[in-house]
PDB file of C-alpha atoms and ligand atoms in Angstrom:
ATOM      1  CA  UNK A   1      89.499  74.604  97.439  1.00  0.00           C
ATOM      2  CA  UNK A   2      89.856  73.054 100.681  1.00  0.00           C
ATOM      3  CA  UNK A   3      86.940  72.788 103.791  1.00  0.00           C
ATOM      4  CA  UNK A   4      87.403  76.129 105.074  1.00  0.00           C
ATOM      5  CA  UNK A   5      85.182  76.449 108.261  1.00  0.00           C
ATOM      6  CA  UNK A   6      85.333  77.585 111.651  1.00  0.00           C
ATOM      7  CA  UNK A   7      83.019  76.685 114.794  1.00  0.00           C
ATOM      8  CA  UNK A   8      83.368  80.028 116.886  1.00  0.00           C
ATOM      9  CA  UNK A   9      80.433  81.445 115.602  1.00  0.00           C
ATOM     10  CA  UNK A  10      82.708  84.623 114.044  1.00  0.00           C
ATOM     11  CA  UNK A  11      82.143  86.036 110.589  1.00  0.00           C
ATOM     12  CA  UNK A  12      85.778  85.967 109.490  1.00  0.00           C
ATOM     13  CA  UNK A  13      84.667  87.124 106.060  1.00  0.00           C
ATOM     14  CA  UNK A  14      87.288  86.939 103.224  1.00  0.00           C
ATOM     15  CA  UNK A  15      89.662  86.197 106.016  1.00  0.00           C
ATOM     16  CA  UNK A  16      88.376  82.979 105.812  1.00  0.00           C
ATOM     17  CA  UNK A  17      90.810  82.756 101.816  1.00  0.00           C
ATOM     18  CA  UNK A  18      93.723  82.818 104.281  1.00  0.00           C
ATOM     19  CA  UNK A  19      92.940  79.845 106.862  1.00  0.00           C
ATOM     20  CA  UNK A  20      95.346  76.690 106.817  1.00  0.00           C
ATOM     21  CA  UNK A  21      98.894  76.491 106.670  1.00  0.00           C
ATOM     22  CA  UNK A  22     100.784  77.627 103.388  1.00  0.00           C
ATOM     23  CA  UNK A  23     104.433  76.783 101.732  1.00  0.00           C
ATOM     24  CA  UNK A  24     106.108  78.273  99.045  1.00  0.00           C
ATOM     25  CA  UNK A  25     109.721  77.469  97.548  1.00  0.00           C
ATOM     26  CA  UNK A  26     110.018  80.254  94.965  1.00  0.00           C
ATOM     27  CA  UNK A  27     110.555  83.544  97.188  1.00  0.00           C
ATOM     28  CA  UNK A  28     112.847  86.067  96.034  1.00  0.00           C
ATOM     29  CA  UNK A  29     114.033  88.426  98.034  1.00  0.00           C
ATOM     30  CA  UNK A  30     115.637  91.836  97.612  1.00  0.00           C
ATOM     31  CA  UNK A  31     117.605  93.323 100.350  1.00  0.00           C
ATOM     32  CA  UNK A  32     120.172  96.386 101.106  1.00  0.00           C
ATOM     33  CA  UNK A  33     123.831  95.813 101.485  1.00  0.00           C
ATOM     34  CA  UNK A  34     126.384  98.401 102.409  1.00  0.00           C
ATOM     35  CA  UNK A  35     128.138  98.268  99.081  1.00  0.00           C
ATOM     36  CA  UNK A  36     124.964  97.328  96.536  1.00  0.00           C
ATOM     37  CA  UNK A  37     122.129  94.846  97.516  1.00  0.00           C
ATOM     38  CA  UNK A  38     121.436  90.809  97.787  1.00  0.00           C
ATOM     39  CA  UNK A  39     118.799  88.545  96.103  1.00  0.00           C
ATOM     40  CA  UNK A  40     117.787  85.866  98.409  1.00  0.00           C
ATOM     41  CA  UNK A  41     116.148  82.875  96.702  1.00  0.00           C
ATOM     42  CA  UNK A  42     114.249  81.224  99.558  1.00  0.00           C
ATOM     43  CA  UNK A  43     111.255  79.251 101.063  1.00  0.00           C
ATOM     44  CA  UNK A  44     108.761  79.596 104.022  1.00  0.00           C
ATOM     45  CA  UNK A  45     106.217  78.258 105.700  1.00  0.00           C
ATOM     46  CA  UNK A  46     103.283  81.084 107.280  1.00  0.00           C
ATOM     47  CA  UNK A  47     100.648  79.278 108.786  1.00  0.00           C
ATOM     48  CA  UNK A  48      96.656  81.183 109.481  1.00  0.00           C
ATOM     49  CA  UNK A  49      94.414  80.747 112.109  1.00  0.00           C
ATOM     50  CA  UNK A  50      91.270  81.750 113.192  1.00  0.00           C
ATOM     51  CA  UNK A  51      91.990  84.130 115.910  1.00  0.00           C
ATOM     52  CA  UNK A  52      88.360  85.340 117.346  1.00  0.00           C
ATOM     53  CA  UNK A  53      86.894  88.556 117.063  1.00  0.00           C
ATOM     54  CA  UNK A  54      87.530  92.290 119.083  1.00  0.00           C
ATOM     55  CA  UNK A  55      85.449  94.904 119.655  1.00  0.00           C
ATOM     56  CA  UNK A  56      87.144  98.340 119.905  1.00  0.00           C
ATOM     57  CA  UNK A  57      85.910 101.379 121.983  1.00  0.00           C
ATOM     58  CA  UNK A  58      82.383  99.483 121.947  1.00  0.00           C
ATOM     59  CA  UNK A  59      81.562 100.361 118.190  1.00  0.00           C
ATOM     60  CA  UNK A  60      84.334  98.510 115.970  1.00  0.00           C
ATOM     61  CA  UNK A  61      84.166  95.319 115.372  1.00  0.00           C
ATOM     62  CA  UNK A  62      87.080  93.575 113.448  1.00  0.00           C
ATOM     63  CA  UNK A  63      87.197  89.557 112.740  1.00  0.00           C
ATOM     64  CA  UNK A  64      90.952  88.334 113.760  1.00  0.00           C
ATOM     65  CA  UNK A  65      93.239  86.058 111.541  1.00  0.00           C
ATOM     66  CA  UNK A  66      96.700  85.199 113.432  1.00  0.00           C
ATOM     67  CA  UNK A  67      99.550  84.249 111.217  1.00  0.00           C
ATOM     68  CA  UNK A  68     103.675  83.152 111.923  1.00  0.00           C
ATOM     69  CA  UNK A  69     105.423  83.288 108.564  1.00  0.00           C
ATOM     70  CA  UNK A  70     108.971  81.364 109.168  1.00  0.00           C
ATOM     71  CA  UNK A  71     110.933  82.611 105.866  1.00  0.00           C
ATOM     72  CA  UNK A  72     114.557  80.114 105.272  1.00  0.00           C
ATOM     73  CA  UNK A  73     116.844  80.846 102.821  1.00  0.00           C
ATOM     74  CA  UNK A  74     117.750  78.489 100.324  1.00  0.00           C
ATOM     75  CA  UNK A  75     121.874  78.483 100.079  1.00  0.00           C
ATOM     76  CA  UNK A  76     121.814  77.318 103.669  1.00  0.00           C
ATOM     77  CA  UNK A  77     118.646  76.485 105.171  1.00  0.00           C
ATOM     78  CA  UNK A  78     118.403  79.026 107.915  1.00  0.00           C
ATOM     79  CA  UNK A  79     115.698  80.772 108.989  1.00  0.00           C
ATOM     80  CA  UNK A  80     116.605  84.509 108.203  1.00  0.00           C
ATOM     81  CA  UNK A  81     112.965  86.053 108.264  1.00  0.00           C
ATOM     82  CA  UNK A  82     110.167  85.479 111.171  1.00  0.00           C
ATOM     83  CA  UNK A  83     106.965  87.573 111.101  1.00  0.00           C
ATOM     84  CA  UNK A  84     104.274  87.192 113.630  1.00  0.00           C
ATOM     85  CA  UNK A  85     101.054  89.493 112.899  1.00  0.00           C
ATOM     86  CA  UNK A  86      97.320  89.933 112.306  1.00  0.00           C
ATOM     87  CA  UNK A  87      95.132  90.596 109.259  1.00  0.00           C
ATOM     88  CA  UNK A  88      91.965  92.284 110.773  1.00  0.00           C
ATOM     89  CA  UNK A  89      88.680  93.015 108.687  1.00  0.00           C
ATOM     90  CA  UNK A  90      86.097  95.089 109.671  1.00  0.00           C
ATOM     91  CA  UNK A  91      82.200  93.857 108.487  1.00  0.00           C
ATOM     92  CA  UNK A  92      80.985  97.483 108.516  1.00  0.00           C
ATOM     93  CA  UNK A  93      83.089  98.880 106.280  1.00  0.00           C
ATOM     94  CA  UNK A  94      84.857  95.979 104.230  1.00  0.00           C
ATOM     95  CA  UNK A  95      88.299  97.157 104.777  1.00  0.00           C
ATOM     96  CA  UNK A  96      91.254  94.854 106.195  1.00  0.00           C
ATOM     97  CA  UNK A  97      94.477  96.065 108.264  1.00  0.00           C
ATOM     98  CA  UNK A  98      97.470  93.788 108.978  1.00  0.00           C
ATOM     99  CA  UNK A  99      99.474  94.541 111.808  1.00  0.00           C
ATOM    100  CA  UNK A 100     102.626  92.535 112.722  1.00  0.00           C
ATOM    101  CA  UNK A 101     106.323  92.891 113.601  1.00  0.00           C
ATOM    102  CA  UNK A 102     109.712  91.164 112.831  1.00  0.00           C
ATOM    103  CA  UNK A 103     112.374  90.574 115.334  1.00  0.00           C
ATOM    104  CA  UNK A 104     114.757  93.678 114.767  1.00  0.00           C
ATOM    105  CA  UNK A 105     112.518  95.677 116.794  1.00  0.00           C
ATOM    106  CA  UNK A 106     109.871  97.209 113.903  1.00  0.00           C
ATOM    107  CA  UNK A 107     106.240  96.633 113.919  1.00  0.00           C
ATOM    108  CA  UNK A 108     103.647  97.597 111.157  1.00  0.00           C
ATOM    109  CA  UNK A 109     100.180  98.903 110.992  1.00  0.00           C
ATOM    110  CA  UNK A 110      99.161  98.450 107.378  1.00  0.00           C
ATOM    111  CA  UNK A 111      95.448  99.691 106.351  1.00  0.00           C
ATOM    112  CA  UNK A 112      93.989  98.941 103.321  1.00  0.00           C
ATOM    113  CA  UNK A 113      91.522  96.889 101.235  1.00  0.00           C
ATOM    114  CA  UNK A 114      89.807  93.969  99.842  1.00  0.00           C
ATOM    115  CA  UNK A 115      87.947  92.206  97.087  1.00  0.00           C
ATOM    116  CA  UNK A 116      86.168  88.719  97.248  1.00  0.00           C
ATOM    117  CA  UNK A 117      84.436  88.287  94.311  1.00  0.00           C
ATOM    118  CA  UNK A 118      81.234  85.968  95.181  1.00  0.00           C
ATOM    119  CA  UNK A 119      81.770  82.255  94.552  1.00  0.00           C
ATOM    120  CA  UNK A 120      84.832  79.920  95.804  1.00  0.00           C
ATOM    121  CA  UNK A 121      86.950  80.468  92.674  1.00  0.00           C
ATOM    122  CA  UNK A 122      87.106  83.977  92.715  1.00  0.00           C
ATOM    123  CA  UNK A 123      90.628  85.450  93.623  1.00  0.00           C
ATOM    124  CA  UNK A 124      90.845  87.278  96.777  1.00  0.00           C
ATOM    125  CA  UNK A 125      92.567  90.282  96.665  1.00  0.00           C
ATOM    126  CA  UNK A 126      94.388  91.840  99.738  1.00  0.00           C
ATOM    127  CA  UNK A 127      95.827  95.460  99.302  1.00  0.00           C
ATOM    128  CA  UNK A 128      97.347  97.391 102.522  1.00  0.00           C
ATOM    129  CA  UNK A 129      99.866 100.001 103.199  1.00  0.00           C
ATOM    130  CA  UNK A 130     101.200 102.701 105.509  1.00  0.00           C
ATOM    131  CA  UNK A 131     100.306 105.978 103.391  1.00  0.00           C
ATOM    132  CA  UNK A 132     101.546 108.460 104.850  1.00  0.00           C
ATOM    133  CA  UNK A 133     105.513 108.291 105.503  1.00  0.00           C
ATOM    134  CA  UNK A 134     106.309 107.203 108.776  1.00  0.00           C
ATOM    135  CA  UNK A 135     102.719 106.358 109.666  1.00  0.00           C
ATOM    136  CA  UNK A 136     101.857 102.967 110.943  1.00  0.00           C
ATOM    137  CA  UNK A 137     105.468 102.217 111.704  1.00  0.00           C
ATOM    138  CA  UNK A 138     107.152 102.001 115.031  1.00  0.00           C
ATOM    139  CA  UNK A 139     110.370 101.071 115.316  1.00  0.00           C
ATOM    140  CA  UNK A 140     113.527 101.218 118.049  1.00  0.00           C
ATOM    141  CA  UNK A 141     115.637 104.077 118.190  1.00  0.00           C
ATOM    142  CA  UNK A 142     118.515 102.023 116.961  1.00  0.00           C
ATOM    143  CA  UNK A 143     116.387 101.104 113.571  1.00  0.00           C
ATOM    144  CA  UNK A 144     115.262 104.475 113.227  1.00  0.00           C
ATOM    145  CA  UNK A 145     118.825 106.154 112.974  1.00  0.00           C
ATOM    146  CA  UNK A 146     120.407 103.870 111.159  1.00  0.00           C
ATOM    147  CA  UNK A 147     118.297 101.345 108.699  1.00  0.00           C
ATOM    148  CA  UNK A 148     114.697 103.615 108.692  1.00  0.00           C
ATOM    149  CA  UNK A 149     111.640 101.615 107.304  1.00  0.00           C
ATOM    150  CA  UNK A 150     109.406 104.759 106.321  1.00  0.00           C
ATOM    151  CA  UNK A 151     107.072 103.048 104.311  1.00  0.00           C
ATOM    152  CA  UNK A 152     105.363  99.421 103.756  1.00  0.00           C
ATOM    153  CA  UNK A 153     102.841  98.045 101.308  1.00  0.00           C
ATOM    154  CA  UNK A 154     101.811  94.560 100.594  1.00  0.00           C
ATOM    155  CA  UNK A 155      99.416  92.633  98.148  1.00  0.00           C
ATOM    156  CA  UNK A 156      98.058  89.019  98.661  1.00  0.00           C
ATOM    157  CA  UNK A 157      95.739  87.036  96.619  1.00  0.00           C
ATOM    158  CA  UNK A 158      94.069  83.613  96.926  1.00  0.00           C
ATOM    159  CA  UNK A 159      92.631  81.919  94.326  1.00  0.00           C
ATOM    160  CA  UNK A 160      91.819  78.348  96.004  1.00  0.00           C
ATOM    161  CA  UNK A 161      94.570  76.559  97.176  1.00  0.00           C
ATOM    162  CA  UNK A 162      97.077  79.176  96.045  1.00  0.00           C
ATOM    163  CA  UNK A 163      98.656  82.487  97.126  1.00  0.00           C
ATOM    164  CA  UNK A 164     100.500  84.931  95.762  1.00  0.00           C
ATOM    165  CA  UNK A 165     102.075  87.775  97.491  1.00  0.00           C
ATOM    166  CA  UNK A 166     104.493  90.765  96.586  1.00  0.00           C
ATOM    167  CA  UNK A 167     105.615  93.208  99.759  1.00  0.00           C
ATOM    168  CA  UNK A 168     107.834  96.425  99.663  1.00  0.00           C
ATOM    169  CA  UNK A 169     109.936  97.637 102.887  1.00  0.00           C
ATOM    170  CA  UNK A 170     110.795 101.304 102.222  1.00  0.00           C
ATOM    171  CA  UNK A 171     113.893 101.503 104.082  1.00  0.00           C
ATOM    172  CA  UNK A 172     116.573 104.627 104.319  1.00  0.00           C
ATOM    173  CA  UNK A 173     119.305 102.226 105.231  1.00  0.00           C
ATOM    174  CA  UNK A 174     123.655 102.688 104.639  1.00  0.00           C
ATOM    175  CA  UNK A 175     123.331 105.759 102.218  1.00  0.00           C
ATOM    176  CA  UNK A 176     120.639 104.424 100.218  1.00  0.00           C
ATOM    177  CA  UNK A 177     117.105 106.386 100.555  1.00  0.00           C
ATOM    178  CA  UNK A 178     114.085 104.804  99.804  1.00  0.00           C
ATOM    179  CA  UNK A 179     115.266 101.584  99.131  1.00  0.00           C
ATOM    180  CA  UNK A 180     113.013  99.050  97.946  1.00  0.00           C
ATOM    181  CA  UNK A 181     113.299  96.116  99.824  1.00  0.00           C
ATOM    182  CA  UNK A 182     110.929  93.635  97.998  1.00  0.00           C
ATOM    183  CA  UNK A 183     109.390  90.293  98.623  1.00  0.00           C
ATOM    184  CA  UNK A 184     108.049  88.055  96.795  1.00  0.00           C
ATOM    185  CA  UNK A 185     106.429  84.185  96.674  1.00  0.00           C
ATOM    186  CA  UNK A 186     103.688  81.709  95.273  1.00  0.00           C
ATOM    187  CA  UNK A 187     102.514  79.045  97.782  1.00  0.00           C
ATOM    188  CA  UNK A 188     100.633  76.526  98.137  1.00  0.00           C
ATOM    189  CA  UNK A 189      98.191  75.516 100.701  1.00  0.00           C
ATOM    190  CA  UNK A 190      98.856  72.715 102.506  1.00  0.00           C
ATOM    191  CA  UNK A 191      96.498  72.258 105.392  1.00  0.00           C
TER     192      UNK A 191
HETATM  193  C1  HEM B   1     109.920  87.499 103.230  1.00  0.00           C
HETATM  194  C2  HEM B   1     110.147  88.624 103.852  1.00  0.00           C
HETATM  195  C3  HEM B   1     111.517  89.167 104.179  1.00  0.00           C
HETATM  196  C4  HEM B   1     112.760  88.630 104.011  1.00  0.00           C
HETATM  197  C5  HEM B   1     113.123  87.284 103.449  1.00  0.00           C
HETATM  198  C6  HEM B   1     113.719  89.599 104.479  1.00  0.00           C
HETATM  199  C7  HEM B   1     115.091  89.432 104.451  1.00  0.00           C
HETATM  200  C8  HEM B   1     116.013  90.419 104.744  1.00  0.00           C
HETATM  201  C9  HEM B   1     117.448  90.335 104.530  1.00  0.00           C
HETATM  202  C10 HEM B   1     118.179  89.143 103.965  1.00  0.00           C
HETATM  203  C11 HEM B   1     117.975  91.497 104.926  1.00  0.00           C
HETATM  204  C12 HEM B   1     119.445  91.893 104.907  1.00  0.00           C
HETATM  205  C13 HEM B   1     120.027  91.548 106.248  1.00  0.00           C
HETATM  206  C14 HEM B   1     121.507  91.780 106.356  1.00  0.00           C
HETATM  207  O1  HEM B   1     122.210  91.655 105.357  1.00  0.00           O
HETATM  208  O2  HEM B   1     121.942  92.104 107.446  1.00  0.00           O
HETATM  209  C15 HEM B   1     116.896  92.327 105.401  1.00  0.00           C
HETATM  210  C16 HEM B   1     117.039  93.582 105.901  1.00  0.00           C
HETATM  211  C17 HEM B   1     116.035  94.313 106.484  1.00  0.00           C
HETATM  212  N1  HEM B   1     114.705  93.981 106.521  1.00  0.00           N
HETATM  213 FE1  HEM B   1     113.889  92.354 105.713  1.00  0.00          FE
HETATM  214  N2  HEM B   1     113.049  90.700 104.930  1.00  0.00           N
HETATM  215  C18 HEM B   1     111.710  90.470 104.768  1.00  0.00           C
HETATM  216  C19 HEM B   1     110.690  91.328 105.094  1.00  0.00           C
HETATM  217  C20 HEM B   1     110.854  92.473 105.838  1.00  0.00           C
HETATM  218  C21 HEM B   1     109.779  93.260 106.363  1.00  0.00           C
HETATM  219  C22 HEM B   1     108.294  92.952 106.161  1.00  0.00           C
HETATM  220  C23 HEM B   1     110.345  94.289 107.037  1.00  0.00           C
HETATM  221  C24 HEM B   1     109.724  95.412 107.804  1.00  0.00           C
HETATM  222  C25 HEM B   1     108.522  95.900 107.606  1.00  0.00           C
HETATM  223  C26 HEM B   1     111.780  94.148 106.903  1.00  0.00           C
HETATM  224  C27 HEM B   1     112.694  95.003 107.434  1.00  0.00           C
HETATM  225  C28 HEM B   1     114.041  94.941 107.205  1.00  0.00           C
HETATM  226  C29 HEM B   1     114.974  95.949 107.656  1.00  0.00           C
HETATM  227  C30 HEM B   1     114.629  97.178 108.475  1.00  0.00           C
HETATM  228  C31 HEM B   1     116.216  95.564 107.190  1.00  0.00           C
HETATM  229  C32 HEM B   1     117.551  96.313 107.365  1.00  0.00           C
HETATM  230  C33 HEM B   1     118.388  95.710 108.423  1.00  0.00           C
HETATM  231  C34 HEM B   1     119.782  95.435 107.950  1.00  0.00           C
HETATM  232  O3  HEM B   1     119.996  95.050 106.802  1.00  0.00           O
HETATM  233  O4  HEM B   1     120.691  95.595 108.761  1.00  0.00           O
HETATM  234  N3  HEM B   1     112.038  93.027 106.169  1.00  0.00           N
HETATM  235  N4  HEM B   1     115.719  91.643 105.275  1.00  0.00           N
END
């Protein structure tokens, strides 16, 4: 595994797994169309970084990871996903949240868990979601009449160098409820 360390005196915790900058070339991604749905073969770059720490209403304290994940699509090259967020874990309790948005005007709160077995080849287990329908999720009113997301859950692990990740966007979208828009991709770290 690579030198993982920071100098700003934060506990980043199992945050730390997610430090570096990452690629992966075997996404596949799932998405609604009007008449059916697409599969998206593509590749992405997200890139970590230690981001400090907050203290909220002068009781929670919650270690800060930033990330950018620029997602291209293979037939042509363009960039057809951009994600800027957060994954935020809180010492006291153990638990993580991501929060982050995309740019058609949708953000995410996701809450959720963690597991870091001890030792540096354990595999780091992320787990959040929005439980509740509609919870966590703010979008405009143009996404919210006409392509919904109503729910969102996401698992990452680490083991080492590499990451794994599978995410589901429950959308209401053309006249398709609950559609499962999935994500998925294996990369590797490369700084
Ligand atoms: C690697 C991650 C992702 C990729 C590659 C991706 C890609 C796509 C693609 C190709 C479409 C269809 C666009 C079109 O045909 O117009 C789409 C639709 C959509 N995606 Fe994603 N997506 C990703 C993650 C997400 C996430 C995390 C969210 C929100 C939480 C999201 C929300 C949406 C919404 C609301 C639509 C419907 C908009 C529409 O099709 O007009 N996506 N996505």
């Amino acid at each position: 595994m690579s030198e993982l360390t920071t100098n700003d005196g934060v506990d980043y915790g199992p945050l730390v797994a997610l430090l570096g900058e990452w690629r992966g070339d075997k996404g596949v991604d799932r998405a609604p169309e009007p008449d059916g749905e697409e599969r998206n073969p593509y590749y992405e770059t997200i890139t970590f970084e230690a981001a400090g720490d907050v203290t909220n209403c002068e009781d929670q304290v919650l270690a800060i990871v930033r990330y950018h994940q620029v997602v291209r699509r293979k037939s042509n090259d363009k960039v057809f996903h951009d994600q800027v967020g957060f994954w935020l874990w809180e010492p006291a309790t153990n638990t993580v949240m991501e929060t982050f948005t995309i740019p058609r005007a949708v953000a995410v709160v996701a809450t959720g868990t963690v597991t870091a077995p001890e030792g540096a080849d354990g595999e780091v287990v992320f787990e959040v979601s929005c439980a509740a329908e509609g919870s966590g999720i703010a979008q405009s009113a143009y996404m919210f009449d006409n392509g919904r997301t109503t729910a969102f859950s996401h698992r990452l692990s680490v083991k080492g160098d590499q990451m794994r990740y599978t995410e589901s966007t429950t959308l209401d979208i053309y006249e398709k409820r609950s559609y499962d828009h999935k994500d998925v991709n294996t990369l590797t770290r490369v700084g």
